[in-house]
Coordinates of C-alpha atoms in Angstrom, one line a residue:
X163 CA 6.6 -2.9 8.8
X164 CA 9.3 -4.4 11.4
X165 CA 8.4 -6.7 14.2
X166 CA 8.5 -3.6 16.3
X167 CA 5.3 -2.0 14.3
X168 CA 7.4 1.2 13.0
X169 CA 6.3 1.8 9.4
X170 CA 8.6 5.2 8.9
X171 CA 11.6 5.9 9.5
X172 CA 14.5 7.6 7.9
X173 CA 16.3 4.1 7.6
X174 CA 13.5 1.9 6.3
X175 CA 13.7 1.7 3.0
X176 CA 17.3 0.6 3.3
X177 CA 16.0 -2.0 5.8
X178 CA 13.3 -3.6 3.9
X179 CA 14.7 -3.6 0.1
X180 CA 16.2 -6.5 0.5
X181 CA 13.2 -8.5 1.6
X182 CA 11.4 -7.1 -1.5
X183 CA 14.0 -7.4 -4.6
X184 CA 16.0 -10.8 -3.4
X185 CA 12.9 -12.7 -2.5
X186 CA 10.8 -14.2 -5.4
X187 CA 8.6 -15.4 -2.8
X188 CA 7.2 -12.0 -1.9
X189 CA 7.6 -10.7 -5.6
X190 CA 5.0 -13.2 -6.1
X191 CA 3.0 -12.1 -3.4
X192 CA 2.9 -8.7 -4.8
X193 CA 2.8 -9.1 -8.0
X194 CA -0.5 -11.2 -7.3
X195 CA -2.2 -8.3 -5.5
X196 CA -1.0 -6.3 -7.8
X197 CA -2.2 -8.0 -11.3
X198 CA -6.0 -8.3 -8.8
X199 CA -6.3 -4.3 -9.2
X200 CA -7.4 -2.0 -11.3
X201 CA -6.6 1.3 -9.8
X202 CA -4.4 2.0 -6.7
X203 CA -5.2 4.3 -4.0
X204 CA -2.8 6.6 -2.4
X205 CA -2.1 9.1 -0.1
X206 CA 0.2 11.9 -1.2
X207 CA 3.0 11.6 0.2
X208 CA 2.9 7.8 -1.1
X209 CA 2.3 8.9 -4.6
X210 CA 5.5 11.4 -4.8
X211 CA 7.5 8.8 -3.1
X212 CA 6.2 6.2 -5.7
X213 CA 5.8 7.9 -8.6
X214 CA 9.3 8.8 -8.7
X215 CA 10.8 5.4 -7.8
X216 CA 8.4 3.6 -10.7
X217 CA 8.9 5.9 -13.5
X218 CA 13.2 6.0 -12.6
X219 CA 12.9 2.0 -13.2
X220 CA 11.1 2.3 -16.1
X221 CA 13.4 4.4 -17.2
X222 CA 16.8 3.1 -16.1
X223 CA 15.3 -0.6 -16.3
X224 CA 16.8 -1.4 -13.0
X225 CA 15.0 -2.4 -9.8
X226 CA 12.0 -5.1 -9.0
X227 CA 11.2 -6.7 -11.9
X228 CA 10.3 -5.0 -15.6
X229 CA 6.6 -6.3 -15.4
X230 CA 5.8 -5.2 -12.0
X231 CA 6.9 -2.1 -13.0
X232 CA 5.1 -1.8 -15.9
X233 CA 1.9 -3.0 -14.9
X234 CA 2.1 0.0 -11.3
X235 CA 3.3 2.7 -14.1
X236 CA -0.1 1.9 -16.3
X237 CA -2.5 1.1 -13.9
X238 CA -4.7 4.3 -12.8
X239 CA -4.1 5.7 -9.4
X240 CA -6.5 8.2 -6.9
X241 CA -4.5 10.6 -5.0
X242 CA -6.3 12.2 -2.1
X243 CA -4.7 15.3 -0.9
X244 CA -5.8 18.9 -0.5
X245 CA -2.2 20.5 -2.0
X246 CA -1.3 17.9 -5.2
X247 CA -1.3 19.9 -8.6
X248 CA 0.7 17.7 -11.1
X249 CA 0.2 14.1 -11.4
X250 CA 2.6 12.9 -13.9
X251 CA 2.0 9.3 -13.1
X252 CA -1.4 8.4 -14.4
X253 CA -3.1 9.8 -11.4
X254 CA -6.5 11.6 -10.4
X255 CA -6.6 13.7 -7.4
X256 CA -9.0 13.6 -4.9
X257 CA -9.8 17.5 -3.6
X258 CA -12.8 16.9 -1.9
X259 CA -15.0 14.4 0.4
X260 CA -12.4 11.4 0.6
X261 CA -14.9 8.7 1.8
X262 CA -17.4 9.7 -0.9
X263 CA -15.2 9.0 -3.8
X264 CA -13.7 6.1 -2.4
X265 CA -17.3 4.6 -1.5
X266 CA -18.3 5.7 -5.3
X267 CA -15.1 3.9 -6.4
X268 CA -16.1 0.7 -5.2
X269 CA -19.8 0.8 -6.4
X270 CA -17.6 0.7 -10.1
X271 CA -17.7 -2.6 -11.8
X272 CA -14.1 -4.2 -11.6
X273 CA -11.0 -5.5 -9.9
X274 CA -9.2 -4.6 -6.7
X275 CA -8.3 -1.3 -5.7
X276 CA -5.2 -1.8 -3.6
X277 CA -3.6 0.9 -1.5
X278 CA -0.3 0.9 -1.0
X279 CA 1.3 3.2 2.0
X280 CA 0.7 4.4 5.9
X281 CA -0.8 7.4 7.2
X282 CA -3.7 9.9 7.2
X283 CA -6.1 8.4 4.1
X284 CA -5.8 5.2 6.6
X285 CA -7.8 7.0 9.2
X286 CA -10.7 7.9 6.6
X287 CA -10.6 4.8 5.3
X288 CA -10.7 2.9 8.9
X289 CA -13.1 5.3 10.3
X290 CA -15.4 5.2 7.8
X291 CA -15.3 1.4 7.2
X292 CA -14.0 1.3 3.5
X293 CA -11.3 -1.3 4.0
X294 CA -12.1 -4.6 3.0
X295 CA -8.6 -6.6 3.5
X296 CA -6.1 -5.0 5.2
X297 CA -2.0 -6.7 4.6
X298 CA 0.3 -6.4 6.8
X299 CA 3.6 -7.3 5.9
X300 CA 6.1 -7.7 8.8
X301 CA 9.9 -7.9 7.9
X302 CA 12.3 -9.7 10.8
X303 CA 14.1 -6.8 11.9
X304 CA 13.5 -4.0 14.3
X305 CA 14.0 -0.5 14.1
X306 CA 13.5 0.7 17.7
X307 CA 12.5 4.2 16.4
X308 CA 10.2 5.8 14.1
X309 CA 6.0 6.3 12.8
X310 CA 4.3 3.0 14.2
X311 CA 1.5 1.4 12.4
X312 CA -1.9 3.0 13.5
X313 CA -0.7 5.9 15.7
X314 CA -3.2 7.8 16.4
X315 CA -5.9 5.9 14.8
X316 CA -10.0 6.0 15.8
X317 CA -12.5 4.7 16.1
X318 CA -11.6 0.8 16.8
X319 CA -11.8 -1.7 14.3
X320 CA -12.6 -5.1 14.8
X321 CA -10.7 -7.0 12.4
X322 CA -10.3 -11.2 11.7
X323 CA -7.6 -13.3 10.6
X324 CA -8.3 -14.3 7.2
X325 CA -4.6 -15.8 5.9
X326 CA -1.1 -15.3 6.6
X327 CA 1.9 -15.9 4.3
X328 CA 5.5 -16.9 5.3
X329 CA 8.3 -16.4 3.7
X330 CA 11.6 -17.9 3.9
X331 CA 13.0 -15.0 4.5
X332 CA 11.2 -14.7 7.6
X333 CA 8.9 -11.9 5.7
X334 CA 5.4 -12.6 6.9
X335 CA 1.9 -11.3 5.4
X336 CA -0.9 -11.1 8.4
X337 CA -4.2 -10.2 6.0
X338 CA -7.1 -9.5 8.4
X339 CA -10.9 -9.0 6.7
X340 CA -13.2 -6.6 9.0
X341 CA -15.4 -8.5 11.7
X342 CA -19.3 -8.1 10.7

């Protein structure tokens, strides 16, 4: 996200690779959070973008680094989405009641599941009080345009401030746990 809170827009990913690939510092970070799952959660739109980024690097060998990439490609994913029919990157897809799996999911014995990506699985997952840590990581720049985090977002969520990373590259990680 940039300081200004956009989280899409068409210039984005242009403006935050550079805080991902040139700073080991935030690697780190995700690699951590990463290597703490087993199973990501995704949205669909998230998982096309995704799915074709990862599998390119693992193919082409370029990119972030060979054992993030490895460990994303392998690890299972969820996809919810109501018009997904191929899921060529180690995926399930969820058709039906969203919250329901998702609660069933994290009844399961095991690790993390992280969810990576903004947008409408966010509002399930806020309004029916499935997220457990939320990470927010804010890059120094602004983008004056674009989707902002949370638009349109309900009911509200009382959230409190758990830890918060800094980087040198002036990268910052706000992680908030929900208020009980």
């Amino acid at each position: 996200m940039s300081l200004d809170g956009v989280i899409d827009a068409p210039d984005i990913v242009q403006e935050a690779q550079p805080y991902f690939l040139c700073n080991e510092e935030h690697a780190s970070y995700q690699k951590r959070r990463l290597f703490a799952a087993d199973s990501l959660l995704l949205g669909r739109k998230t998982y096309e973008t995704l799915s074709k980024a990862y599998l390119n690097m693992a193919n082409t060998g370029e990119g972030i680094p060979v054992e993030f990439v490895h460990r994303i490609n392998s690890v299972p994913k969820y996809v919810a989405s109501r018009t997904l029919k191929q899921t060529p990157w180690n995926a399930t897809v969820i058709h039906g009641d969203i919250a329901e799996e998702v609660r069933k999911m994290k009844d399961q014995p095991g690790k993390d599941i992280v969810k990576y990506g903004t947008g409408l699985l966010d509002r399930v997952l806020f309004d029916q009080r499935l997220v457990d840590l939320l990470c927010i990581v804010v890059h120094p720049f602004v983008l004056g345009h674009g989707t902002h985090l949370f638009e349109k977002c309900a009911p509200a969520m009382h959230l409190r401030l758990s830890d918060v990373k800094r980087f040198e590259s002036g990268t910052v990680v706000i992680e908030y746990i929900p208020k009980k």
